[in-house]
Short mmCIF file of C-alpha atoms and ligand atoms in Angstrom, two decimals:
data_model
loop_
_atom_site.label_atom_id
_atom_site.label_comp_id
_atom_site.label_asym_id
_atom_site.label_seq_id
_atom_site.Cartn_x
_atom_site.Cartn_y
_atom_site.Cartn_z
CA UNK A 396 53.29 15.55 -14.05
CA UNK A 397 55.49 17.95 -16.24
CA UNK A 398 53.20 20.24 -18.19
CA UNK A 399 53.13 20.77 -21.81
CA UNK A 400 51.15 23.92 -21.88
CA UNK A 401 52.06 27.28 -21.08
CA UNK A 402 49.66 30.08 -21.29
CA UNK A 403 50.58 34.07 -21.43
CA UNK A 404 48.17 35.58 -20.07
CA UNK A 405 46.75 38.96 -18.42
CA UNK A 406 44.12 38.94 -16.07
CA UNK A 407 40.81 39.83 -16.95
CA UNK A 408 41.74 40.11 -20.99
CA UNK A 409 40.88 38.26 -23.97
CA UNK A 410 42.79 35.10 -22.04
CA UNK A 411 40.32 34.45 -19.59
CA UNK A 412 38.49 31.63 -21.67
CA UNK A 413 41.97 30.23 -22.18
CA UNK A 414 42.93 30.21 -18.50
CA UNK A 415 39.31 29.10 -17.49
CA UNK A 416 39.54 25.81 -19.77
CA UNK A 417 42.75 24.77 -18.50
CA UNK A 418 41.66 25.40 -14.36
CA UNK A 419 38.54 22.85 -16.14
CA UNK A 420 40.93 20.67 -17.85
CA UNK A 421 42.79 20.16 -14.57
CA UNK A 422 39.84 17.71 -13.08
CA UNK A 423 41.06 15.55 -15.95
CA UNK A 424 45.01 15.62 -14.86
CA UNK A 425 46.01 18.12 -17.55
CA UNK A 426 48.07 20.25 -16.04
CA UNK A 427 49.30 23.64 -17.01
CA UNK A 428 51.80 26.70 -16.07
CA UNK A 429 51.35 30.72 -16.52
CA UNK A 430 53.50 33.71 -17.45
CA UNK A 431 51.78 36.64 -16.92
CA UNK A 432 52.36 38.92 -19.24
CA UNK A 433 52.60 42.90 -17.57
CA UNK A 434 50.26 45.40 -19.72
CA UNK A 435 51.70 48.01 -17.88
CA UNK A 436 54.65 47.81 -18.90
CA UNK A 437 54.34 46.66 -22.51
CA UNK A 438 55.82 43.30 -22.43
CA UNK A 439 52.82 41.89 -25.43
CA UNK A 440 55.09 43.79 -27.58
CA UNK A 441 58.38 42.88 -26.12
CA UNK A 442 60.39 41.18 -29.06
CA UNK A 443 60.40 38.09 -27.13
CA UNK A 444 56.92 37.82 -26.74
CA UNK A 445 56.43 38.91 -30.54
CA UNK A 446 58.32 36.02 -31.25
CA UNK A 447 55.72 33.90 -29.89
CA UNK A 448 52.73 36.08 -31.11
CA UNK A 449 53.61 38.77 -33.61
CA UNK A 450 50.13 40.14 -33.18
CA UNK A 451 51.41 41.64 -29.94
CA UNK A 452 48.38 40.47 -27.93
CA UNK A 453 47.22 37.49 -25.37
CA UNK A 454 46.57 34.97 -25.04
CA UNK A 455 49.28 32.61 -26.28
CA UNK A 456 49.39 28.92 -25.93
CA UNK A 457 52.59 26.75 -26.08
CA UNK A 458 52.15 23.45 -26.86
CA UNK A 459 55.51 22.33 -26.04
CA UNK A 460 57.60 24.56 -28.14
CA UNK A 461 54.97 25.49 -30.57
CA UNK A 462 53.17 28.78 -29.63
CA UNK A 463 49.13 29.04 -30.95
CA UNK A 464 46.90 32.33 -30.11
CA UNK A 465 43.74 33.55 -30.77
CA UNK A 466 41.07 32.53 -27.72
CA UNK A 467 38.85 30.72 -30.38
CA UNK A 468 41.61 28.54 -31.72
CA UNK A 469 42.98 27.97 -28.43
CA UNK A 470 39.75 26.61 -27.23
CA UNK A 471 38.94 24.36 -29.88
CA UNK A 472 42.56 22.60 -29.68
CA UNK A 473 42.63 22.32 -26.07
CA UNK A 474 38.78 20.41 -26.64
CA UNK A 475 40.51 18.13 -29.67
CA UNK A 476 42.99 17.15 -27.96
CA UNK A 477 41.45 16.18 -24.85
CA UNK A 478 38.07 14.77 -25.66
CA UNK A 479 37.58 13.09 -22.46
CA UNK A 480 37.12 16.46 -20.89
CA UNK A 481 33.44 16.52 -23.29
CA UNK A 482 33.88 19.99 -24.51
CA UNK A 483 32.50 19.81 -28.02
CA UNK A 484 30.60 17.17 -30.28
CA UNK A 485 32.58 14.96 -32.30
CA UNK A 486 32.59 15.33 -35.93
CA UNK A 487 29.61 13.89 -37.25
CA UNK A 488 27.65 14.04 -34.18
CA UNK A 489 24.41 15.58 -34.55
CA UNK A 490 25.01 19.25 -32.42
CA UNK A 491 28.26 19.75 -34.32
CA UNK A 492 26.74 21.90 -37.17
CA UNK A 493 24.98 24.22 -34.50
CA UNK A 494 28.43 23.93 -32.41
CA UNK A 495 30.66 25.27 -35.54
CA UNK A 496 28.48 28.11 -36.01
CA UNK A 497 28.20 29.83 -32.65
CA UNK A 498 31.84 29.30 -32.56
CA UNK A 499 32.20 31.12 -35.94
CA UNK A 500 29.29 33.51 -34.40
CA UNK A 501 31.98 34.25 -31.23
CA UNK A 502 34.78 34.87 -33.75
CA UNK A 503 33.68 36.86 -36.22
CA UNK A 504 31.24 38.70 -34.62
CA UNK A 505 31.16 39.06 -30.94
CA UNK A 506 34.82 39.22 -30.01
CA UNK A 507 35.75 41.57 -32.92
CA UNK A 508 32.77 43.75 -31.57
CA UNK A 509 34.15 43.31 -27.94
CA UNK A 510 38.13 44.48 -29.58
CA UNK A 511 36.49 47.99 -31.67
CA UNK A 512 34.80 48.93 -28.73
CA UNK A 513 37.49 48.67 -25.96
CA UNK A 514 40.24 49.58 -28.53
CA UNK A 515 38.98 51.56 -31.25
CA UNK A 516 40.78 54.73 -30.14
CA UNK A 517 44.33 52.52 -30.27
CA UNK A 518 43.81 50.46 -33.31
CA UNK A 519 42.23 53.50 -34.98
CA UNK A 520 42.11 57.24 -35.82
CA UNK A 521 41.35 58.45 -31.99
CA UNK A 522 39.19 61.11 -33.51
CA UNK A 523 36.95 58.41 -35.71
CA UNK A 524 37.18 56.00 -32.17
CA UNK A 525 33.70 57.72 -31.23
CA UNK A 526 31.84 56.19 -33.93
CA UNK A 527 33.99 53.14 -33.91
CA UNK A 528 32.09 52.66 -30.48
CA UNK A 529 28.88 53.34 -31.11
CA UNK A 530 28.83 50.53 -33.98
CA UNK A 531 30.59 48.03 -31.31
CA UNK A 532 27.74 48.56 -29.10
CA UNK A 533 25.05 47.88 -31.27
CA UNK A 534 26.55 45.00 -32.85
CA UNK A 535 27.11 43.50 -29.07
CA UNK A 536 23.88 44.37 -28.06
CA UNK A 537 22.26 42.68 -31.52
CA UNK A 538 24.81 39.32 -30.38
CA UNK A 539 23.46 39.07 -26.79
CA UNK A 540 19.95 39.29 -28.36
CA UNK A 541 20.83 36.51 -30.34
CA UNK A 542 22.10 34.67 -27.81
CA UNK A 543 19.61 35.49 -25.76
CA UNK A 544 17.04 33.75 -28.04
CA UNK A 545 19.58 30.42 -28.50
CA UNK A 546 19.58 29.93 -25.27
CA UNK A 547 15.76 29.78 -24.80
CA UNK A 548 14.46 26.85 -22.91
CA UNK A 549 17.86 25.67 -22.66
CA UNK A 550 20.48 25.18 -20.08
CA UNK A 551 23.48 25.62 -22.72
CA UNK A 552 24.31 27.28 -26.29
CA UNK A 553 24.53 23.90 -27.77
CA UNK A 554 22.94 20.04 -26.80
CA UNK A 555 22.89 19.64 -23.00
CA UNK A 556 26.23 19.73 -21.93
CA UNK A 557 28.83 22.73 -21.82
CA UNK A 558 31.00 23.37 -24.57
CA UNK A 559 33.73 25.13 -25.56
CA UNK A 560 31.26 28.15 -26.82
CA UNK A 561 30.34 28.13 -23.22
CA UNK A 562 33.20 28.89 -21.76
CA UNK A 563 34.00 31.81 -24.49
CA UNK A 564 30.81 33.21 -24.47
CA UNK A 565 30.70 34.14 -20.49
CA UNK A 566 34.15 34.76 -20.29
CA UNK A 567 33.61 37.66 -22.50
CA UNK A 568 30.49 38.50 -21.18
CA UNK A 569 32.13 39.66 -17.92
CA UNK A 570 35.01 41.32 -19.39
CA UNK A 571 33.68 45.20 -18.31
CA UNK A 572 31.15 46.53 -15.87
CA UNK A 573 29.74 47.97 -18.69
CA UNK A 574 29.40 44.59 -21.11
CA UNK A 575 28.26 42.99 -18.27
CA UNK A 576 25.33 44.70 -17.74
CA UNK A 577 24.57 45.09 -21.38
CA UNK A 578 24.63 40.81 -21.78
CA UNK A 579 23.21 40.46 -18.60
CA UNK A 580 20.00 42.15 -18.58
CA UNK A 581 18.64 39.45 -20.92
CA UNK A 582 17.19 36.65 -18.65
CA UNK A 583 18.23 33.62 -20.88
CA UNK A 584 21.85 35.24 -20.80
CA UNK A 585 21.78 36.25 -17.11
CA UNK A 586 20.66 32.39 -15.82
CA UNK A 587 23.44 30.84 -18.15
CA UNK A 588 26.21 32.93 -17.35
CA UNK A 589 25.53 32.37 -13.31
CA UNK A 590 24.65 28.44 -14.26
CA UNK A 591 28.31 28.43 -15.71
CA UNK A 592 29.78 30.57 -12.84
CA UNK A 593 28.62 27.78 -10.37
CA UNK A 594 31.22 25.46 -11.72
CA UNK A 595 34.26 25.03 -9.43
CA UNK A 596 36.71 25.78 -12.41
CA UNK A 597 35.16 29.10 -11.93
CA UNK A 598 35.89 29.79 -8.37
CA UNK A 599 39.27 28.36 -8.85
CA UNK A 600 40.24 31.04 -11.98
CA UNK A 601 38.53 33.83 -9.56
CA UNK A 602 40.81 32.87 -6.81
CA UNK A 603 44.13 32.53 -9.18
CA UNK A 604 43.79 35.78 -11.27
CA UNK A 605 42.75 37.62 -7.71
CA UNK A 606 39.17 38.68 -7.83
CA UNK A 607 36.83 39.71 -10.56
CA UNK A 608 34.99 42.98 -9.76
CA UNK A 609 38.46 44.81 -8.75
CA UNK A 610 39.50 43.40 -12.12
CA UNK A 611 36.40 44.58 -13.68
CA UNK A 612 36.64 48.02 -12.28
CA UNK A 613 40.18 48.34 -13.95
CA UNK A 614 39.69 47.52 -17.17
CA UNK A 615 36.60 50.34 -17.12
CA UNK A 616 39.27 52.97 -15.91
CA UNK A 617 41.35 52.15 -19.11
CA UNK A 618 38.25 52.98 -21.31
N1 GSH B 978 41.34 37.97 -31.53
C1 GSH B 978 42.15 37.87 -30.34
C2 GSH B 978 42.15 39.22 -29.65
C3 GSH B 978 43.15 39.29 -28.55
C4 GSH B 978 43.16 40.66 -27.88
O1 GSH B 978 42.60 41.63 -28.38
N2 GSH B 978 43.83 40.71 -26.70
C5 GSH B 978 43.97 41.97 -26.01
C6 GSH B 978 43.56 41.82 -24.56
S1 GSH B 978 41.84 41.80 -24.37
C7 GSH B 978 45.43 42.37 -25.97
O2 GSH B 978 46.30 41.54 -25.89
N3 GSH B 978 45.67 43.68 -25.95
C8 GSH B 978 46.96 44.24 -25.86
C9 GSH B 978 47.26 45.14 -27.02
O3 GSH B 978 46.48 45.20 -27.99
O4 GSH B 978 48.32 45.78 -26.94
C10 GSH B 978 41.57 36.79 -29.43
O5 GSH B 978 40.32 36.75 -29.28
O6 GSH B 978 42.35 36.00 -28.87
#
């Protein structure tokens, strides 16, 4: 079947959740392709890619011919329009109010928290990117605590099934040795993220984007 969806990517980046939904989506015959987009040599801010995303920055989503980014948004879409696949309550449906604001939660606080602290030297004053980085790390740590405490005496963030808050939430948890270790060392957080790991989606992404810990390692080298 022809695909309509074409993610740019990079391995191990703020994509991951992206790519990880769509290796899910595929047990319900959606299909997808990749273009990998090269770090190393620039190519997020490659005019033709700005065309597509003018924040310079993966992941990207075509829908067709129509380009959306930002993880979040990305997510939520790919669970509207395919809500077969179960990956968020309906509107009206009783978890949805609890769904919308971990989602928000993700957004506004954990992923921007997860961008100062890997980038605040780029996106910054270099010699301000110190303090930049001690803020990000409290403000992850306080947001795994959190979590931590949502996810008490339950399997997932949000009614009994995994949702799309799932799938952001651990993909971002294993983005650095570092963060890893930091959301991991919580035991509600550490049981989840391996509970979601099981799935075979998982295994499949691991397998596609070549390994996670040499990944892993990488990304710490950069910091
Ligand atoms: N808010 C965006 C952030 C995307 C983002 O920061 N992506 C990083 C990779 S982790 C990126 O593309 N970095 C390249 C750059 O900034 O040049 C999202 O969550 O999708």
């Amino acid at each position: 079947m022809a695909s309509e969806y074409t993610l740019y990517y990079a391995p191990n980046t703020a994509s991951l959740s992206s790519h990880w939904l769509l290796v899910e989506l595929e047990s319900c015959g959606v299909p997808h392709t990749l273009h990998r987009i090269s770090f190393s040599s620039n190519e997020q801010k490659s005019p033709a890619y700005l065309t597509l995303n003018p924040k310079g920055r993966v992941p990207t989503l075509l829908i067709g011919d129509s380009p959306i980014t930002e993880q979040v948004a990305i997510a939520l879409t790919l669970a509207e329009r395919h809500p077969e696949a179960g990956l968020a309550p309906g509107v009206g449906e009783a978890q949805r109010g609890k769904f919308i604001e971990t989602l928000v939660y993700i957004a506004n606080t954990l992923l921007p928290a997860m961008r100062d602290w890997v980038y605040a030297a780029k996106d910054g004053n270099p010699a301000d990117a110190e303090g930049v980085r001690r803020l990000a790390k409290t403000r992850l740590s306080q947001a795994w605590d959190l979590l931590d405490k949502q996810l008490a005496g339950k399997e997932y963030l949000v009614g009994d099934v995994p949702t799309i808050v799932d799938f952001l939430g651990v993909a971002v948890a294993g983005w650095t040795k570092w963060h890893q270790e930091l959301a991991m060392c919580r035991h509600n957080v550490r049981t989840w993220v391996e509970r979601m790991r099981r799935r075979p989606s998982w295994a499949e992404l691991v397998r596609r984007v070549g390994g996670w810990e040499p990944l892993v390692t990488v990304w710490e080298d950069k910091i």
